[in-house]
PDB file of C-alpha atoms in Angstrom:
ATOM      1  CA  ARG A  22       0.000   0.000   0.000  1.00  0.00           C
ATOM      2  CA  HIS A  23       1.319   3.434  -0.916  1.00  0.00           C
ATOM      3  CA  THR A  24       0.103   7.019  -1.195  1.00  0.00           C
ATOM      4  CA  ILE A  25      -0.507   8.794  -4.484  1.00  0.00           C
ATOM      5  CA  ARG A  26      -0.809  12.568  -4.356  1.00  0.00           C
ATOM      6  CA  PHE A  27      -2.047  14.469  -7.376  1.00  0.00           C
ATOM      7  CA  ILE A  28      -3.711  17.741  -8.352  1.00  0.00           C
ATOM      8  CA  ASP A  29      -4.950  16.731 -11.791  1.00  0.00           C
ATOM      9  CA  LEU A  30      -6.241  13.344 -12.953  1.00  0.00           C
ATOM     10  CA  GLU A  31      -3.721  13.468 -15.780  1.00  0.00           C
ATOM     11  CA  ASP A  32      -1.030  13.078 -13.114  1.00  0.00           C
ATOM     12  CA  VAL A  33      -2.414   9.734 -11.881  1.00  0.00           C
ATOM     13  CA  PRO A  34      -0.317   6.739 -13.009  1.00  0.00           C
ATOM     14  CA  LYS A  35      -2.623   4.479 -15.015  1.00  0.00           C
ATOM     15  CA  GLY A  36      -3.757   1.390 -13.133  1.00  0.00           C
ATOM     16  CA  GLU A  37      -2.600   2.623  -9.703  1.00  0.00           C
ATOM     17  CA  ILE A  38      -6.094   3.324  -8.305  1.00  0.00           C
ATOM     18  CA  ASP A  39      -8.755   0.629  -7.921  1.00  0.00           C
ATOM     19  CA  VAL A  40     -11.777   2.641  -6.785  1.00  0.00           C
ATOM     20  CA  ALA A  41     -12.910   6.267  -6.985  1.00  0.00           C
ATOM     21  CA  VAL A  42     -15.762   8.369  -5.601  1.00  0.00           C
ATOM     22  CA  LEU A  43     -17.328  11.025  -7.845  1.00  0.00           C
ATOM     23  CA  ALA A  44     -18.733  13.493  -5.320  1.00  0.00           C
ATOM     24  CA  THR A  45     -19.045  16.462  -7.680  1.00  0.00           C
ATOM     25  CA  SER A  46     -22.278  17.923  -9.001  1.00  0.00           C
ATOM     26  CA  ALA A  47     -23.746  16.429 -12.178  1.00  0.00           C
ATOM     27  CA  SER A  48     -22.400  19.227 -14.381  1.00  0.00           C
ATOM     28  CA  GLY A  49     -19.371  17.898 -16.258  1.00  0.00           C
ATOM     29  CA  ARG A  50     -19.665  14.420 -14.756  1.00  0.00           C
ATOM     30  CA  LEU A  51     -19.452  12.593 -18.079  1.00  0.00           C
ATOM     31  CA  GLN A  52     -16.098  14.196 -18.842  1.00  0.00           C
ATOM     32  CA  LEU A  53     -14.849  13.388 -15.345  1.00  0.00           C
ATOM     33  CA  LEU A  54     -16.014   9.783 -15.685  1.00  0.00           C
ATOM     34  CA  GLN A  55     -14.092   9.512 -18.967  1.00  0.00           C
ATOM     35  CA  GLN A  56     -10.930  10.790 -17.261  1.00  0.00           C
ATOM     36  CA  ILE A  57     -11.266   8.336 -14.402  1.00  0.00           C
ATOM     37  CA  VAL A  58     -11.844   5.412 -16.762  1.00  0.00           C
ATOM     38  CA  ASP A  59      -8.812   6.529 -18.795  1.00  0.00           C
ATOM     39  CA  ALA A  60      -6.790   6.466 -15.553  1.00  0.00           C
ATOM     40  CA  GLY A  61      -7.548   2.750 -15.234  1.00  0.00           C
ATOM     41  CA  VAL A  62     -10.047   2.925 -12.359  1.00  0.00           C
ATOM     42  CA  THR A  63     -12.439  -0.028 -12.591  1.00  0.00           C
ATOM     43  CA  SER A  64     -14.784   0.551  -9.617  1.00  0.00           C
ATOM     44  CA  ILE A  65     -16.621   3.857  -9.171  1.00  0.00           C
ATOM     45  CA  LEU A  66     -19.194   5.203  -6.705  1.00  0.00           C
ATOM     46  CA  THR A  67     -20.906   8.345  -7.969  1.00  0.00           C
ATOM     47  CA  GLU A  68     -23.308  10.852  -6.474  1.00  0.00           C
ATOM     48  CA  LYS A  69     -26.689  11.459  -8.030  1.00  0.00           C
ATOM     49  CA  ILE A  70     -28.030  13.074 -10.184  1.00  0.00           C
ATOM     50  CA  LEU A  71     -25.699  11.044 -12.391  1.00  0.00           C
ATOM     51  CA  PHE A  72     -26.090  12.942 -15.661  1.00  0.00           C
ATOM     52  CA  GLN A  73     -28.188  15.858 -16.882  1.00  0.00           C
ATOM     53  CA  SER A  74     -29.268  14.559 -20.272  1.00  0.00           C
ATOM     54  CA  VAL A  75     -30.455  11.371 -21.925  1.00  0.00           C
ATOM     55  CA  GLU A  76     -27.544  11.491 -24.366  1.00  0.00           C
ATOM     56  CA  GLU A  77     -24.973  11.791 -21.571  1.00  0.00           C
ATOM     57  CA  TYR A  78     -26.474   8.770 -19.859  1.00  0.00           C
ATOM     58  CA  ARG A  79     -26.371   6.697 -23.041  1.00  0.00           C
ATOM     59  CA  VAL A  80     -22.768   7.698 -23.762  1.00  0.00           C
ATOM     60  CA  ALA A  81     -21.772   6.841 -20.178  1.00  0.00           C
ATOM     61  CA  CYS A  82     -23.405   3.402 -20.401  1.00  0.00           C
ATOM     62  CA  ALA A  83     -21.551   2.637 -23.626  1.00  0.00           C
ATOM     63  CA  LEU A  84     -18.286   3.861 -22.080  1.00  0.00           C
ATOM     64  CA  VAL A  85     -18.427   1.668 -18.978  1.00  0.00           C
ATOM     65  CA  GLU A  86     -19.634  -1.363 -20.934  1.00  0.00           C
ATOM     66  CA  THR A  87     -16.710  -1.099 -23.344  1.00  0.00           C
ATOM     67  CA  ALA A  88     -14.178  -0.453 -20.563  1.00  0.00           C
ATOM     68  CA  LYS A  89     -15.752  -3.104 -18.285  1.00  0.00           C
ATOM     69  CA  VAL A  90     -15.967  -0.632 -15.411  1.00  0.00           C
ATOM     70  CA  ASP A  91     -18.390  -1.064 -12.494  1.00  0.00           C
ATOM     71  CA  VAL A  92     -20.144   2.266 -11.793  1.00  0.00           C
ATOM     72  CA  ARG A  93     -22.668   2.440  -8.949  1.00  0.00           C
ATOM     73  CA  ALA A  94     -25.040   5.275  -8.049  1.00  0.00           C
ATOM     74  CA  HIS A  95     -25.194   6.499  -4.459  1.00  0.00           C
ATOM     75  CA  VAL A  96     -28.867   5.779  -3.739  1.00  0.00           C
ATOM     76  CA  PRO A  97     -28.343   3.791  -0.520  1.00  0.00           C
ATOM     77  CA  TYR A  98     -31.890   3.075   0.701  1.00  0.00           C
ATOM     78  CA  ARG A  99     -31.304  -0.438  -0.643  1.00  0.00           C
ATOM     79  CA  TYR A 100     -28.984  -0.958   2.334  1.00  0.00           C
ATOM     80  CA  VAL A 101     -31.611  -0.208   5.005  1.00  0.00           C
ATOM     81  CA  ASP A 102     -32.488  -3.442   6.841  1.00  0.00           C
ATOM     82  CA  GLN A 103     -36.248  -2.843   6.677  1.00  0.00           C
ATOM     83  CA  ILE A 104     -36.085  -2.108   2.952  1.00  0.00           C
ATOM     84  CA  LYS A 105     -34.189  -5.330   2.283  1.00  0.00           C
ATOM     85  CA  ALA A 106     -36.779  -7.216   4.329  1.00  0.00           C
ATOM     86  CA  LEU A 107     -39.665  -5.599   2.427  1.00  0.00           C
ATOM     87  CA  LYS A 108     -38.152  -6.645  -0.888  1.00  0.00           C
ATOM     88  CA  ARG A 109     -37.973 -10.240   0.322  1.00  0.00           C
ATOM     89  CA  LEU A 110     -41.424 -10.255   1.943  1.00  0.00           C
ATOM     90  CA  HIS A 111     -43.162  -8.765  -1.122  1.00  0.00           C
ATOM     91  CA  GLU A 112     -41.256 -10.896  -3.642  1.00  0.00           C
ATOM     92  CA  GLY A 113     -43.381 -11.534  -6.713  1.00  0.00           C
ATOM     93  CA  GLU A 114     -46.246  -9.256  -5.620  1.00  0.00           C
ATOM     94  CA  PRO A 115     -47.242  -5.968  -7.321  1.00  0.00           C
ATOM     95  CA  ILE A 116     -46.630  -3.319  -4.669  1.00  0.00           C
ATOM     96  CA  HIS A 117     -48.021   0.176  -4.201  1.00  0.00           C
ATOM     97  CA  LEU A 118     -45.338   2.556  -2.900  1.00  0.00           C
ATOM     98  CA  ASN A 119     -46.545   5.889  -1.567  1.00  0.00           C
ATOM     99  CA  VAL A 120     -43.906   8.451  -0.531  1.00  0.00           C
ATOM    100  CA  ARG A 121     -44.494  11.857   0.994  1.00  0.00           C
ATOM    101  CA  VAL A 122     -41.591  14.244   1.595  1.00  0.00           C
ATOM    102  CA  GLY A 123     -41.357  17.892   2.555  1.00  0.00           C
ATOM    103  CA  ASP A 124     -39.975  20.557   0.246  1.00  0.00           C
ATOM    104  CA  ARG A 125     -36.544  18.922   0.038  1.00  0.00           C
ATOM    105  CA  GLY A 126     -35.758  19.043  -3.666  1.00  0.00           C
ATOM    106  CA  LEU A 127     -37.580  16.687  -5.996  1.00  0.00           C
ATOM    107  CA  GLY A 128     -35.124  17.464  -8.791  1.00  0.00           C
ATOM    108  CA  CYS A 129     -32.108  16.362  -6.796  1.00  0.00           C
ATOM    109  CA  ASN A 130     -33.605  13.778  -4.435  1.00  0.00           C
ATOM    110  CA  GLY A 131     -36.564  12.216  -6.222  1.00  0.00           C
ATOM    111  CA  VAL A 132     -34.255   9.620  -7.772  1.00  0.00           C
ATOM    112  CA  HIS A 133     -33.735   8.060  -4.315  1.00  0.00           C
ATOM    113  CA  PHE A 134     -37.376   6.982  -4.245  1.00  0.00           C
ATOM    114  CA  ILE A 135     -37.623   6.159  -7.939  1.00  0.00           C
ATOM    115  CA  ASP A 136     -34.732   3.736  -7.463  1.00  0.00           C
ATOM    116  CA  LEU A 137     -36.306   2.414  -4.254  1.00  0.00           C
ATOM    117  CA  PHE A 138     -39.505   1.720  -6.194  1.00  0.00           C
ATOM    118  CA  GLN A 139     -37.768  -0.309  -8.902  1.00  0.00           C
ATOM    119  CA  TYR A 140     -35.748  -2.186  -6.253  1.00  0.00           C
ATOM    120  CA  LEU A 141     -38.786  -3.142  -4.157  1.00  0.00           C
ATOM    121  CA  ALA A 142     -40.911  -3.960  -7.202  1.00  0.00           C
ATOM    122  CA  GLY A 143     -38.173  -6.148  -8.673  1.00  0.00           C
ATOM    123  CA  SER A 144     -39.335  -5.018 -12.090  1.00  0.00           C
ATOM    124  CA  GLU A 145     -38.342  -2.369 -14.633  1.00  0.00           C
ATOM    125  CA  ILE A 146     -40.125   0.988 -14.559  1.00  0.00           C
ATOM    126  CA  ILE A 147     -41.905   1.472 -17.893  1.00  0.00           C
ATOM    127  CA  SER A 148     -43.731   4.777 -17.369  1.00  0.00           C
ATOM    128  CA  LEU A 149     -43.003   7.866 -15.297  1.00  0.00           C
ATOM    129  CA  ASN A 150     -44.796  11.215 -15.167  1.00  0.00           C
ATOM    130  CA  THR A 151     -43.975  14.412 -13.291  1.00  0.00           C
ATOM    131  CA  THR A 152     -45.829  17.553 -12.259  1.00  0.00           C
ATOM    132  CA  ILE A 153     -43.799  20.501 -10.952  1.00  0.00           C
ATOM    133  CA  ASP A 154     -44.756  23.384  -8.673  1.00  0.00           C
ATOM    134  CA  PHE A 155     -44.081  26.842 -10.088  1.00  0.00           C
ATOM    135  CA  PRO A 156     -42.361  29.211  -9.614  1.00  0.00           C
ATOM    136  CA  LEU A 157     -39.149  27.199  -9.634  1.00  0.00           C
ATOM    137  CA  GLN A 158     -36.709  27.443  -6.734  1.00  0.00           C
ATOM    138  CA  LYS A 159     -33.076  28.469  -6.755  1.00  0.00           C
ATOM    139  CA  ASN A 160     -30.636  25.578  -6.626  1.00  0.00           C
ATOM    140  CA  ARG A 161     -28.488  25.903  -3.503  1.00  0.00           C
ATOM    141  CA  ARG A 162     -25.579  24.026  -5.070  1.00  0.00           C
ATOM    142  CA  ASP A 163     -25.370  25.831  -8.407  1.00  0.00           C
ATOM    143  CA  ALA A 164     -26.962  29.167  -9.307  1.00  0.00           C
ATOM    144  CA  SER A 165     -27.239  28.134 -12.973  1.00  0.00           C
ATOM    145  CA  LEU A 166     -29.515  25.207 -12.062  1.00  0.00           C
ATOM    146  CA  VAL A 167     -33.013  24.939 -10.588  1.00  0.00           C
ATOM    147  CA  GLU A 168     -34.878  23.015  -7.924  1.00  0.00           C
ATOM    148  CA  PHE A 169     -38.573  22.328  -7.421  1.00  0.00           C
ATOM    149  CA  SER A 170     -41.238  20.515  -5.452  1.00  0.00           C
ATOM    150  CA  GLY A 171     -43.914  18.436  -7.152  1.00  0.00           C
ATOM    151  CA  ALA A 172     -45.066  14.882  -7.725  1.00  0.00           C
ATOM    152  CA  VAL A 173     -44.036  11.771  -9.650  1.00  0.00           C
ATOM    153  CA  SER A 174     -46.146   8.769 -10.609  1.00  0.00           C
ATOM    154  CA  ALA A 175     -44.661   5.611 -12.096  1.00  0.00           C
ATOM    155  CA  LYS A 176     -45.486   2.036 -13.042  1.00  0.00           C
ATOM    156  CA  THR A 177     -43.433  -1.122 -13.590  1.00  0.00           C
ATOM    157  CA  ARG A 178     -43.857  -4.108 -15.909  1.00  0.00           C
ATOM    158  CA  SER A 179     -45.235  -6.041 -12.922  1.00  0.00           C
ATOM    159  CA  ASN A 180     -47.967  -3.383 -12.410  1.00  0.00           C
ATOM    160  CA  ALA A 181     -46.384  -1.960  -9.278  1.00  0.00           C
ATOM    161  CA  ILE A 182     -47.354   1.680  -8.694  1.00  0.00           C
ATOM    162  CA  LEU A 183     -45.419   4.639  -7.282  1.00  0.00           C
ATOM    163  CA  ASN A 184     -46.918   7.877  -5.983  1.00  0.00           C
ATOM    164  CA  LEU A 185     -44.206  10.287  -4.860  1.00  0.00           C
ATOM    165  CA  GLU A 186     -44.863  13.801  -3.579  1.00  0.00           C
ATOM    166  CA  PHE A 187     -42.429  16.497  -2.463  1.00  0.00           C
ATOM    167  CA  GLN A 188     -44.806  18.920  -0.742  1.00  0.00           C
ATOM    168  CA  LYS A 189     -44.298  22.650  -1.269  1.00  0.00           C
ATOM    169  CA  GLY A 190     -43.843  24.710   1.877  1.00  0.00           C
ATOM    170  CA  ASP A 191     -43.366  21.667   4.108  1.00  0.00           C
ATOM    171  CA  ASP A 192     -40.125  20.591   5.790  1.00  0.00           C
ATOM    172  CA  ASP A 193     -41.033  17.053   6.833  1.00  0.00           C
ATOM    173  CA  LEU A 194     -38.689  14.129   6.345  1.00  0.00           C
ATOM    174  CA  SER A 195     -39.803  11.166   4.244  1.00  0.00           C
ATOM    175  CA  GLU A 196     -42.698   8.871   5.077  1.00  0.00           C
ATOM    176  CA  ILE A 197     -42.827   5.663   3.042  1.00  0.00           C
ATOM    177  CA  THR A 198     -45.851   3.389   2.788  1.00  0.00           C
ATOM    178  CA  VAL A 199     -45.568  -0.003   1.059  1.00  0.00           C
ATOM    179  CA  GLN A 200     -48.726  -1.999   0.417  1.00  0.00           C
ATOM    180  CA  SER A 201     -49.512  -5.284  -1.272  1.00  0.00           C
ATOM    181  CA  GLY A 202     -52.517  -7.499  -0.684  1.00  0.00           C
ATOM    182  CA  SER A 203     -53.370  -7.427   3.013  1.00  0.00           C
ATOM    183  CA  HIS A 204     -49.938  -6.161   4.076  1.00  0.00           C
ATOM    184  CA  LYS A 205     -48.954  -2.591   4.823  1.00  0.00           C
ATOM    185  CA  THR A 206     -45.737  -1.067   6.170  1.00  0.00           C
ATOM    186  CA  VAL A 207     -45.132   2.571   7.093  1.00  0.00           C
ATOM    187  CA  ILE A 208     -41.598   3.883   7.685  1.00  0.00           C
ATOM    188  CA  ARG A 209     -41.142   7.395   9.078  1.00  0.00           C
ATOM    189  CA  PHE A 210     -37.730   8.943   8.580  1.00  0.00           C
ATOM    190  CA  ASP A 211     -38.205  11.637  11.239  1.00  0.00           C
ATOM    191  CA  ASP A 212     -38.026   9.194  14.137  1.00  0.00           C
ATOM    192  CA  GLY A 213     -37.196   5.920  12.356  1.00  0.00           C
ATOM    193  CA  SER A 214     -40.443   4.312  13.511  1.00  0.00           C
ATOM    194  CA  VAL A 215     -41.849   1.343  11.608  1.00  0.00           C
ATOM    195  CA  GLU A 216     -45.456   0.163  11.608  1.00  0.00           C
ATOM    196  CA  SER A 217     -46.093  -3.077   9.758  1.00  0.00           C
ATOM    197  CA  THR A 218     -48.447  -6.019   9.425  1.00  0.00           C
ATOM    198  CA  PHE A 219     -45.295  -8.150   9.101  1.00  0.00           C
ATOM    199  CA  ASP A 220     -44.281  -9.399  12.553  1.00  0.00           C
ATOM    200  CA  GLU A 221     -40.554  -9.208  11.818  1.00  0.00           C
ATOM    201  CA  LEU A 222     -40.821  -5.505  10.958  1.00  0.00           C
ATOM    202  CA  ALA A 223     -43.451  -4.252  13.391  1.00  0.00           C
ATOM    203  CA  GLY A 224     -41.958  -2.017  16.069  1.00  0.00           C
ATOM    204  CA  SER A 225     -38.451  -2.069  14.606  1.00  0.00           C
ATOM    205  CA  LYS A 226     -36.312   1.067  14.299  1.00  0.00           C
ATOM    206  CA  MET A 227     -35.012   2.229  10.945  1.00  0.00           C
ATOM    207  CA  GLU A 228     -31.469   3.599  10.952  1.00  0.00           C
ATOM    208  CA  MET A 229     -30.095   5.618   8.029  1.00  0.00           C
ATOM    209  CA  PRO A 230     -26.369   6.387   8.508  1.00  0.00           C
ATOM    210  CA  MET A 231     -24.853   9.576   7.136  1.00  0.00           C
ATOM    211  CA  ALA A 232     -23.268   9.203   3.700  1.00  0.00           C
ATOM    212  CA  SER A 233     -19.803   9.702   5.208  1.00  0.00           C
ATOM    213  CA  ALA A 234     -20.395   6.770   7.552  1.00  0.00           C
ATOM    214  CA  MET A 235     -21.548   4.478   4.742  1.00  0.00           C
ATOM    215  CA  SER A 236     -18.877   5.110   2.136  1.00  0.00           C
ATOM    216  CA  HIS A 237     -16.338   2.564   3.376  1.00  0.00           C
ATOM    217  CA  PHE A 238     -18.642  -0.462   3.216  1.00  0.00           C
ATOM    218  CA  LEU A 239     -20.317   0.733   0.016  1.00  0.00           C
ATOM    219  CA  LEU A 240     -16.878   0.847  -1.605  1.00  0.00           C
ATOM    220  CA  GLN A 241     -15.929  -2.533  -0.145  1.00  0.00           C
ATOM    221  CA  ASP A 242     -19.054  -4.094  -1.669  1.00  0.00           C
ATOM    222  CA  ILE A 243     -18.344  -2.504  -5.053  1.00  0.00           C
ATOM    223  CA  LEU A 244     -14.790  -3.852  -5.021  1.00  0.00           C
ATOM    224  CA  ALA A 245     -16.089  -7.285  -3.988  1.00  0.00           C
ATOM    225  CA  ARG A 246     -18.633  -7.194  -6.852  1.00  0.00           C
ATOM    226  CA  GLN A 247     -21.524  -7.633  -4.402  1.00  0.00           C
ATOM    227  CA  SER A 248     -22.980  -4.117  -4.283  1.00  0.00           C
ATOM    228  CA  LEU A 249     -26.713  -3.611  -3.786  1.00  0.00           C
ATOM    229  CA  LEU A 250     -26.493  -0.179  -5.414  1.00  0.00           C
ATOM    230  CA  PRO A 251     -27.774   0.071  -8.996  1.00  0.00           C
ATOM    231  CA  SER A 252     -25.270  -0.090 -11.815  1.00  0.00           C
ATOM    232  CA  LEU A 253     -25.548   2.329 -14.733  1.00  0.00           C
ATOM    233  CA  ALA A 254     -27.192  -0.407 -16.792  1.00  0.00           C
ATOM    234  CA  GLU A 255     -29.739  -1.238 -14.091  1.00  0.00           C
ATOM    235  CA  GLY A 256     -30.692   2.399 -13.598  1.00  0.00           C
ATOM    236  CA  LYS A 257     -30.613   3.359 -17.264  1.00  0.00           C
ATOM    237  CA  SER A 258     -34.321   3.062 -18.054  1.00  0.00           C
ATOM    238  CA  TYR A 259     -35.658   4.925 -15.032  1.00  0.00           C
ATOM    239  CA  ASN A 260     -32.990   7.639 -15.173  1.00  0.00           C
ATOM    240  CA  ILE A 261     -33.838   8.322 -18.818  1.00  0.00           C
ATOM    241  CA  LEU A 262     -37.580   8.293 -18.075  1.00  0.00           C
ATOM    242  CA  MET A 263     -36.966  10.655 -15.139  1.00  0.00           C
ATOM    243  CA  LEU A 264     -34.898  13.140 -17.174  1.00  0.00           C
ATOM    244  CA  GLU A 265     -37.422  13.131 -20.020  1.00  0.00           C
ATOM    245  CA  SER A 266     -40.312  13.605 -17.599  1.00  0.00           C
ATOM    246  CA  TYR A 267     -38.618  16.425 -15.682  1.00  0.00           C
ATOM    247  CA  ASN A 268     -37.812  18.187 -18.962  1.00  0.00           C
ATOM    248  CA  ARG A 269     -41.410  17.969 -20.137  1.00  0.00           C
ATOM    249  CA  ALA A 270     -42.652  19.358 -16.825  1.00  0.00           C
ATOM    250  CA  LEU A 271     -40.110  22.200 -17.132  1.00  0.00           C
ATOM    251  CA  GLY A 272     -41.367  23.015 -20.639  1.00  0.00           C
ATOM    252  CA  ARG A 273     -38.302  21.583 -22.393  1.00  0.00           C
ATOM    253  CA  MET A 274     -37.823  18.914 -25.009  1.00  0.00           C
ATOM    254  CA  PRO A 275     -37.427  15.413 -23.503  1.00  0.00           C
ATOM    255  CA  ASP A 276     -33.798  15.023 -24.636  1.00  0.00           C
ATOM    256  CA  ASP A 277     -32.699  18.530 -23.576  1.00  0.00           C
ATOM    257  CA  HIS A 278     -30.127  19.191 -20.886  1.00  0.00           C
ATOM    258  CA  CYS A 279     -32.047  19.057 -17.570  1.00  0.00           C
ATOM    259  CA  PRO A 280     -30.900  21.869 -15.211  1.00  0.00           C
ATOM    260  CA  ILE A 281     -30.741  19.834 -11.982  1.00  0.00           C
ATOM    261  CA  THR A 282     -27.999  18.266  -9.894  1.00  0.00           C
TER     262      THR A 282
END
């Protein structure tokens, strides 16, 4: 083990780094991904939003497939114990996922719940629609971008249904309700409480570590090729549907650059 210090990625000796974290905003991420792949890195954890256009996403997928690089998106709800249990307990059943969140940035954070929906449903999202509250909000990370509250509805091939709402003027943390048949589970992020008709979940306490506390084992799982996080290929369809839907709601063409991060 040795230390490599560098200011520019061009200074990194090719093949000397196994894993990298892309913690930048989405602007310019495709170019940065190309540089990291060129440096010989084969395992990558990247923040969301991954890319700001459909074309960028398609180019990135082709890049990592050709280079045989494992890129995973940082949407870590898949690692919550109760979420993993819900996936197992609802296996093969069409679920209804209802999510209500305060005004905490649908543009930036909606993808967490869109990914959660596909993960729990175990089926590809085939339709996704968005309504946005106007006027738009300023983006706190980048003045050239926007943020917004609003709602998303989606459906999978298995007829699972998502209703996601980021409520304007509200500051509440997430509340997730998962239903299928006679079973219902409610998870509240404000206090971690869990109500469920499943005995193994009822009364349990959800814990969501800070991103900084999760990074080490997320990276270990990526290196070990056993990550629960979605790969670019797995997330391709819903990310493209999301970008197209956001653009339409913003009054843009579906394949335009989407001004979110």
